[in-house]
Short mmCIF file of C-alpha atoms in Angstrom, two decimals:
data_model
loop_
_atom_site.label_atom_id
_atom_site.label_comp_id
_atom_site.label_asym_id
_atom_site.label_seq_id
_atom_site.Cartn_x
_atom_site.Cartn_y
_atom_site.Cartn_z
CA MET A 228 4.63 49.59 37.61
CA ASN A 229 6.22 47.64 40.88
CA SER A 230 8.78 45.19 38.50
CA SER A 231 8.20 42.42 40.88
CA PHE A 232 5.28 42.11 41.24
CA GLU A 233 2.52 43.59 38.39
CA HIS A 234 2.90 41.70 35.15
CA ILE A 235 3.60 43.89 32.48
CA SER A 236 0.33 44.88 30.27
CA PHE A 237 -0.68 43.39 27.43
CA ALA A 238 -0.66 46.31 25.70
CA LYS A 239 2.46 47.25 26.87
CA LEU A 240 4.03 43.74 25.76
CA THR A 241 2.30 44.88 22.44
CA ASP A 242 4.20 48.26 22.30
CA LEU A 243 7.09 46.91 23.71
CA ALA A 244 7.42 44.11 20.81
CA GLU A 245 6.65 46.86 17.87
CA HIS A 246 9.05 49.06 19.28
CA ARG A 247 7.29 52.24 20.26
CA LEU A 248 8.28 52.70 23.68
CA LYS A 249 10.36 55.63 24.75
CA ALA A 250 14.03 54.41 26.61
CA ASP A 251 13.32 54.74 30.13
CA GLU A 252 9.68 52.44 30.01
CA ARG A 253 12.22 49.76 27.72
CA THR A 254 14.58 49.69 30.60
CA GLU A 255 11.46 49.22 33.02
CA CYS A 256 9.96 45.94 31.01
CA PHE A 257 13.11 44.53 30.73
CA ALA A 258 13.94 44.40 33.94
CA HIS A 259 10.32 43.22 35.17
CA ILE A 260 11.01 40.40 31.67
CA ARG A 261 14.27 39.11 33.45
CA VAL A 262 12.33 38.01 36.59
CA CYS A 263 9.11 37.50 35.06
CA LEU A 264 8.79 33.99 33.00
CA LYS A 265 4.95 34.99 31.97
CA CYS A 266 5.70 38.31 30.10
CA ALA A 267 9.22 36.47 28.30
CA THR A 268 6.82 34.20 27.44
CA ASP A 269 4.37 36.82 25.87
CA LEU A 270 6.57 38.47 25.17
CA SER A 271 8.44 36.32 22.55
CA ARG A 272 5.20 34.99 21.40
CA LEU A 273 4.33 38.54 20.56
CA GLN A 274 7.67 39.71 18.46
CA ASN A 275 7.71 36.33 16.69
CA THR A 276 3.68 36.63 15.15
CA ILE A 277 4.94 40.51 14.49
CA ASP A 278 7.66 38.82 12.40
CA LEU A 279 5.78 36.26 10.86
CA MET A 280 3.22 38.54 9.79
CA ARG A 281 5.85 40.96 8.69
CA THR A 282 7.61 38.47 6.45
CA ASP A 283 4.56 37.03 5.10
CA TYR A 284 5.74 36.74 1.31
CA GLY A 285 3.82 33.90 0.44
CA GLU A 286 1.96 34.30 -2.71
CA ASP A 287 -1.41 32.44 -3.96
CA ALA A 288 -1.80 30.89 -6.56
CA PRO A 289 -2.96 32.56 -10.01
CA ARG A 290 -6.34 32.46 -9.99
CA ASP A 291 -7.14 30.66 -13.82
CA VAL A 292 -4.38 28.05 -11.56
CA ILE A 293 -6.87 27.79 -8.83
CA ARG A 294 -10.06 27.55 -10.59
CA ARG A 295 -8.50 24.36 -13.07
CA SER A 296 -7.57 22.54 -10.23
CA VAL A 297 -11.02 23.50 -8.13
CA GLU A 298 -12.92 21.81 -11.58
CA MET A 299 -10.56 19.25 -11.88
CA PHE A 300 -12.34 17.72 -8.96
CA ARG A 301 -15.64 17.51 -10.93
CA SER A 302 -14.40 17.72 -14.69
CA HIS A 303 -14.35 13.69 -15.06
CA PHE A 304 -15.86 10.46 -13.76
CA THR A 305 -15.41 6.66 -15.28
CA SER A 306 -18.63 5.01 -15.42
CA ASN A 307 -17.57 3.67 -11.98
CA LYS A 308 -17.75 6.72 -11.10
CA GLN A 309 -13.74 6.66 -10.08
CA PHE A 310 -12.15 10.74 -10.73
CA LEU A 311 -10.20 11.68 -13.36
CA PRO A 312 -8.04 14.31 -12.75
CA LEU A 313 -7.54 16.92 -15.54
CA ILE A 314 -3.59 18.33 -16.34
CA THR A 315 -3.05 21.47 -18.30
CA ALA A 316 0.20 20.31 -20.25
CA VAL A 317 3.12 22.42 -19.86
CA LEU A 318 4.80 23.71 -23.10
CA SER A 319 8.40 22.27 -22.53
CA PHE A 320 9.83 22.54 -26.31
CA ASP A 321 9.27 23.94 -29.22
CA SER A 322 11.74 23.97 -32.47
CA ARG A 323 10.61 27.11 -34.20
CA SER A 324 12.01 28.61 -31.40
CA ALA A 325 14.66 26.67 -30.34
CA SER A 326 17.65 24.88 -32.35
CA PRO A 327 16.12 21.39 -32.47
CA ALA A 328 16.80 19.23 -30.06
CA TYR A 329 18.57 15.72 -30.27
CA GLY A 330 15.59 12.64 -31.44
CA LEU A 331 14.48 15.59 -33.95
CA ARG A 332 13.53 12.75 -36.73
CA SER A 333 14.50 14.08 -40.31
CA VAL A 334 11.12 15.39 -41.44
CA ALA A 335 10.21 17.98 -44.10
CA HIS A 336 10.77 21.45 -42.96
CA ALA A 337 7.59 22.69 -42.40
CA THR A 338 6.60 21.00 -40.02
CA TYR A 339 7.65 21.97 -36.37
CA GLN A 340 7.61 19.93 -33.09
CA LEU A 341 5.81 20.90 -30.01
CA ILE A 342 6.72 19.14 -26.63
CA TYR A 343 4.94 19.22 -22.81
CA SER A 344 4.50 17.97 -20.20
CA ALA A 345 1.84 16.83 -18.26
CA GLY A 346 3.37 15.09 -14.52
CA ASP A 347 4.85 11.99 -15.59
CA TYR A 348 3.98 11.71 -19.38
CA ASP A 349 5.90 14.71 -22.06
CA LEU A 350 3.50 14.62 -25.49
CA ASP A 351 5.90 14.95 -28.41
CA LEU A 352 3.76 17.06 -31.11
CA ARG A 353 4.44 16.71 -34.63
CA LEU A 354 2.47 19.06 -37.10
CA THR A 355 2.67 19.86 -41.13
CA PRO A 356 0.64 21.48 -42.55
CA GLN A 357 -0.79 20.88 -45.86
CA GLU A 358 -2.69 23.16 -47.88
CA ASP A 359 -5.08 24.57 -45.71
CA GLU A 360 -5.02 21.97 -43.30
CA TRP A 361 -2.74 20.14 -40.83
CA ILE A 362 -1.45 17.24 -39.92
CA LEU A 363 -1.25 16.67 -36.48
CA ALA A 364 1.42 13.31 -35.68
CA GLY A 365 2.82 12.65 -32.30
CA GLN A 366 4.00 10.30 -29.42
CA VAL A 367 3.31 10.05 -25.77
CA LEU A 368 6.28 9.03 -23.14
CA GLY A 369 5.02 7.84 -20.37
CA LYS A 370 3.40 4.43 -18.61
CA ASN A 371 -0.09 3.01 -19.81
CA CYS A 372 -0.52 4.61 -22.72
CA VAL A 373 -1.08 2.11 -24.72
CA GLY A 374 -4.68 2.55 -26.41
CA ALA A 375 -5.64 6.42 -25.65
CA LYS A 376 -7.50 7.86 -26.60
CA VAL A 377 -6.91 11.95 -28.04
CA ASP A 378 -9.01 13.98 -29.37
CA LEU A 379 -8.42 17.15 -31.47
CA GLU A 380 -11.62 19.92 -31.22
CA GLY A 381 -11.77 23.16 -32.18
CA MET A 382 -14.53 25.45 -34.12
CA ALA A 383 -13.27 24.83 -37.23
CA GLY A 384 -13.09 20.64 -36.88
CA SER A 385 -11.87 17.65 -34.78
CA SER A 386 -10.81 14.52 -34.81
CA SER A 387 -10.00 11.71 -32.56
CA THR A 388 -7.55 8.09 -32.27
CA THR A 389 -6.68 6.23 -30.44
CA LEU A 390 -2.46 5.57 -29.62
CA ASN A 391 -0.91 2.63 -31.14
CA GLU A 392 1.66 -0.18 -29.35
CA LEU A 393 3.83 2.29 -28.92
CA CYS A 394 1.95 4.87 -27.58
CA GLU A 395 1.98 6.72 -31.22
CA PHE A 396 -1.17 8.49 -33.71
CA THR A 397 -1.93 10.39 -36.47
CA LEU A 398 -5.11 12.24 -36.50
CA PRO A 399 -7.17 13.46 -39.54
CA PRO A 400 -6.56 16.57 -40.77
CA VAL A 401 -7.78 19.63 -39.70
CA PRO A 402 -8.69 22.74 -41.29
CA ASN A 403 -6.25 25.97 -40.02
CA GLY A 404 -8.18 27.01 -36.77
CA ASP A 405 -7.78 26.94 -32.54
CA TYR A 406 -8.06 23.52 -31.36
CA ARG A 407 -7.90 22.30 -27.60
CA LEU A 408 -5.88 18.38 -27.71
CA ARG A 409 -7.22 16.40 -24.76
CA LEU A 410 -5.76 12.95 -24.88
CA ARG A 411 -7.71 10.25 -22.39
CA LEU A 412 -5.55 7.90 -20.24
CA THR A 413 -6.07 5.48 -17.48
CA GLU A 414 -5.83 7.44 -14.23
CA MET A 415 -6.21 11.40 -16.00
CA ASN A 416 -6.82 12.65 -18.68
CA VAL A 417 -4.15 15.81 -20.42
CA GLU A 418 -5.39 18.30 -22.06
CA VAL A 419 -2.64 21.18 -24.24
CA SER A 420 -5.71 24.01 -23.98
CA GLU A 421 -4.20 26.01 -26.61
CA LEU A 422 -2.68 25.11 -29.81
CA ARG A 423 -3.11 27.05 -33.21
CA LEU A 424 -3.03 25.53 -36.05
CA ARG A 425 -2.09 28.36 -38.65
CA ALA A 426 -0.68 28.27 -42.23
CA MET B 887 -3.23 40.52 0.21
CA VAL B 888 -6.58 38.56 0.15
CA LEU B 889 -7.56 36.33 2.69
CA LEU B 890 -9.46 33.43 1.47
CA GLU B 891 -8.48 30.49 3.97
CA GLN B 892 -11.55 28.95 5.00
CA GLY B 893 -11.72 28.96 8.91
CA GLU B 894 -14.30 26.50 10.59
CA LEU B 895 -13.90 23.38 8.70
CA LYS B 896 -11.14 20.79 10.06
CA ASP B 897 -9.45 18.98 7.09
CA GLU B 898 -11.12 15.78 8.29
CA ASP B 899 -14.16 16.96 7.59
CA LEU B 900 -13.24 18.47 3.97
CA LEU B 901 -11.72 15.30 2.92
CA ALA B 902 -14.58 13.47 4.15
CA GLY B 903 -16.33 15.44 2.18
CA CYS B 904 -14.55 14.79 -1.04
CA ARG B 905 -14.62 11.87 -0.34
CA ARG B 906 -18.29 12.07 -1.12
CA GLY B 907 -17.25 13.76 -4.24
CA ASP B 908 -18.92 16.81 -2.10
CA ASP B 909 -17.69 19.78 -4.84
CA PHE B 910 -18.07 22.87 -2.28
CA ALA B 911 -15.49 20.82 0.33
CA TRP B 912 -12.69 19.92 -2.62
CA GLU B 913 -12.77 23.84 -3.54
CA ALA B 914 -12.37 25.24 -0.03
CA LEU B 915 -9.50 22.90 0.15
CA VAL B 916 -8.38 24.15 -2.69
CA HIS B 917 -8.16 27.27 -0.80
CA ARG B 918 -7.63 26.84 1.96
CA TYR B 919 -3.70 25.31 1.17
CA GLN B 920 -3.28 26.99 -2.35
CA ARG B 921 -0.91 29.57 -1.10
CA LEU B 922 1.38 26.52 0.84
CA VAL B 923 1.40 24.73 -2.46
CA TYR B 924 2.19 27.83 -4.48
CA SER B 925 4.84 28.42 -2.51
CA ILE B 926 6.73 25.32 -2.17
CA PRO B 927 8.10 25.16 -6.22
CA ARG B 928 8.30 29.32 -5.95
CA HIS B 929 10.89 29.01 -3.19
CA ALA B 930 12.77 26.33 -5.16
CA GLY B 931 13.40 29.28 -7.80
CA LEU B 932 10.70 27.60 -10.10
CA ASN B 933 9.17 30.49 -12.07
CA TYR B 934 4.96 31.74 -12.38
CA ASP B 935 4.16 28.23 -15.07
CA ASP B 936 6.63 25.61 -13.73
CA SER B 937 5.08 26.63 -10.03
CA ALA B 938 1.68 26.47 -11.94
CA GLU B 939 2.43 22.48 -13.00
CA VAL B 940 3.66 21.09 -9.86
CA PHE B 941 0.12 23.25 -8.39
CA GLN B 942 -2.27 21.21 -10.25
CA GLU B 943 0.20 17.62 -10.63
CA VAL B 944 -0.19 17.92 -6.54
CA PHE B 945 -3.68 18.83 -6.37
CA ALA B 946 -4.36 16.13 -9.10
CA ALA B 947 -2.58 13.47 -6.47
CA LEU B 948 -4.59 14.55 -3.88
CA ILE B 949 -8.06 13.31 -6.17
CA ARG B 950 -6.22 10.09 -7.26
CA ASN B 951 -5.96 9.59 -2.99
CA LEU B 952 -8.18 10.34 -1.56
CA ASN B 953 -9.91 7.72 0.12
CA SER B 954 -6.48 6.15 0.48
CA ILE B 955 -5.11 9.34 2.85
CA ASP B 956 -4.87 7.34 6.25
CA LYS B 957 -4.92 9.74 8.17
CA PRO B 958 -6.90 12.58 7.77
CA GLU B 959 -5.56 14.86 10.13
CA ARG B 960 -2.10 14.81 8.40
CA LEU B 961 -3.49 16.19 4.62
CA HIS B 962 -0.96 19.73 5.73
CA ALA B 963 1.95 16.94 5.78
CA TRP B 964 0.76 15.32 3.29
CA LEU B 965 0.60 17.62 0.73
CA VAL B 966 3.68 19.94 1.70
CA THR B 967 5.54 16.04 1.54
CA THR B 968 3.12 15.90 -2.22
CA ALA B 969 4.88 18.88 -3.75
CA ARG B 970 8.01 18.60 -2.33
CA ARG B 971 8.00 15.12 -4.42
CA LYS B 972 7.38 16.41 -7.62
CA THR B 973 9.10 19.95 -7.21
CA SER B 974 12.11 17.82 -7.12
CA ARG B 975 11.38 15.44 -9.35
CA LEU B 976 10.87 18.60 -12.37
CA ILE B 977 14.46 20.49 -11.67
CA SER B 978 16.09 16.92 -11.36
CA LYS B 979 14.07 16.13 -14.72
CA PHE B 980 14.58 19.44 -16.08
CA PRO B 981 17.77 21.57 -14.31
CA GLN B 982 18.36 23.84 -16.15
CA LEU B 983 14.58 25.61 -14.81
CA GLN B 984 15.64 26.94 -11.25
CA GLN B 985 18.56 27.24 -12.57
CA THR B 986 17.49 29.37 -15.33
CA ARG B 987 14.94 31.08 -12.75
CA ARG B 988 16.82 32.31 -10.41
CA THR B 989 17.65 35.78 -12.92
CA GLU B 990 14.02 35.42 -14.05
CA THR B 991 12.26 39.31 -12.42
CA GLU B 992 10.81 38.50 -10.02
CA PRO B 993 9.25 40.14 -6.49
CA GLU B 994 12.31 40.93 -4.75
CA GLN B 995 11.18 39.37 -1.36
CA ILE B 996 10.98 35.99 -2.99
CA SER B 997 15.23 36.55 -4.99
CA GLU B 998 15.62 37.34 -0.57
CA LEU B 999 14.62 34.21 0.97
CA ARG B 1000 15.34 31.96 -1.70
CA ASP B 1001 18.55 30.24 -0.14
CA ASP B 1002 21.07 27.25 -1.43
CA ALA B 1003 19.17 24.58 -0.05
CA PRO B 1004 16.60 24.40 -2.41
CA LEU B 1005 14.02 23.36 0.00
CA PRO B 1006 14.43 24.39 3.51
CA ASP B 1007 12.38 23.01 6.24
CA GLU B 1008 12.84 25.73 8.34
CA VAL B 1009 11.16 27.55 5.24
CA LEU B 1010 8.18 25.54 5.23
CA VAL B 1011 7.42 25.43 9.02
CA ARG B 1012 7.45 29.50 8.35
CA ILE B 1013 4.96 29.20 5.83
CA GLU B 1014 2.28 27.26 8.10
CA GLN B 1015 2.39 29.56 10.31
CA GLN B 1016 1.93 32.41 8.90
CA ARG B 1017 -0.77 30.43 7.66
CA ARG B 1018 -2.58 29.72 10.67
CA ILE B 1019 -1.85 33.67 11.15
CA ARG B 1020 -4.22 33.97 8.36
CA MET B 1021 -6.76 31.41 9.41
CA GLY B 1022 -6.18 33.12 12.96
CA ILE B 1023 -6.86 36.64 11.18
CA ASN B 1024 -10.02 35.14 8.83
CA LYS B 1025 -11.32 33.93 11.81
CA LEU B 1026 -11.61 37.51 13.43
CA ASP B 1027 -13.97 40.29 13.32
CA GLU B 1028 -14.23 42.47 10.30
CA ARG B 1029 -12.64 45.05 12.32
CA CYS B 1030 -9.60 43.27 13.45
CA LYS B 1031 -9.43 41.87 10.72
CA GLN B 1032 -8.38 45.00 8.65
CA LEU B 1033 -6.33 46.90 11.10
CA LEU B 1034 -4.41 43.97 11.76
CA VAL B 1035 -3.73 43.26 7.51
CA ALA B 1036 -2.65 47.36 7.77
CA LEU B 1037 -0.61 46.96 10.16
CA PHE B 1038 1.89 44.14 10.07
CA TYR B 1039 0.98 42.51 6.31
CA ARG B 1040 3.98 45.13 5.28
CA PRO B 1041 7.49 45.09 5.44
CA GLU B 1042 7.89 48.32 7.21
CA PRO B 1043 5.61 49.04 10.59
CA PRO B 1044 2.90 52.14 9.16
CA SER B 1045 2.80 55.23 11.63
CA TYR B 1046 -0.72 55.06 13.31
CA ALA B 1047 -1.79 58.43 11.45
CA GLU B 1048 -1.64 56.50 7.80
CA VAL B 1049 -4.01 53.25 9.23
CA ALA B 1050 -6.29 56.11 11.20
CA ARG B 1051 -6.47 57.85 7.61
CA ALA B 1052 -6.94 53.87 5.79
CA LEU B 1053 -9.47 52.48 7.93
CA GLY B 1054 -11.43 55.57 8.20
CA ILE B 1055 -11.10 55.63 12.28
CA PRO B 1056 -9.14 58.19 14.95
CA GLU B 1057 -6.06 57.82 15.21
CA GLY B 1058 -5.94 57.03 19.25
CA SER B 1059 -8.16 54.21 18.71
CA VAL B 1060 -5.25 51.96 16.48
CA GLY B 1061 -3.76 51.30 19.84
CA PRO B 1062 -6.11 50.00 22.52
CA THR B 1063 -7.10 48.34 19.26
CA ARG B 1064 -4.46 46.36 18.05
CA ALA B 1065 -3.15 45.48 21.03
CA ARG B 1066 -7.08 44.18 21.35
CA CYS B 1067 -7.14 42.66 18.14
CA LEU B 1068 -3.71 40.21 19.15
CA GLN B 1069 -4.70 39.40 22.19
CA LYS B 1070 -7.62 37.67 20.10
CA LEU B 1071 -4.93 36.38 17.33
CA LEU B 1072 -2.55 35.14 19.84
CA HIS B 1073 -6.11 33.01 21.62
CA LEU B 1074 -7.15 32.05 18.18
CA VAL B 1075 -3.65 30.60 16.95
CA GLU B 1076 -1.59 27.81 18.21
CA TYR B 1077 2.13 27.28 16.70
#
């Protein structure tokens, strides 16, 4: 290769970028690159691209998370065709596995507290066993929650109610079982997808 | 590694489809940006569950704002900004999350990438460049796609013999094919 006039072939540039050339070939290439802007630019771009591929440690989101986000789009419409996304609430506190949080009011010892978070909303649930049934009560912390509907649905039963002026609610008792709790707010629906009510 | 991006439609076209209520446009959009949006809370130190929460909130916010995004061609920037805000908000609301998560067992490469600044801009730039490269690879023919993934999507370069065995091609063809495929990729990718 005449380093003054002939550009380095792309194949050889790739070998150079990947450190696959012998020492004398490397020397010859770099001698050309020092005086050739095109080859220097091509080499830099190749090296950068290869480096980006080799260090692509990014993760795909979990499939179920992607699926929920896809389903969010078609799940909910109001009567005027406005989209209402469905957010799955995430459990952030369980009194059964932690010391009681501040603010936990005095309740019967069998009652336990669950706190869920969904965006700008927190859902404070109190679950009280009563023989073979459960009483689910709670409060929503966030904006524009007064009057929102709360639905509890499961194979064993279902119940619904509406949040009061303090965004509190108490659902009618339901039997032991697995349930889904859905909160229908003005700008989104929030769901606790797995609520196990078992004695 | 699975390359799932939808290669052909521009963001503006997908956004227009979403505004018309097109489920497929929305699904394509989520798949196109899922890796980017998920990477932001993960790079900030949040665990899988918390990162999933941020992920959902970002796409929920996108649904709410479908009709109010002024510049559809800047959708990528909107998603990055929204993901960063929601990540920062979650961390400020529960500061222990970020601290605690740093000690959990997780892929070594994620730990190596994290630094003291929770969301460094240069990390986001690299994530976007890597996304564009993956989109470019997805537009290549199947042979090039398989070869480039086998050669480059691993920290240490494999031998040509190993790649040739894995893909069922002659070892002597790996080098020339690699160069041809890389050249095609560089024509497709702009960053």
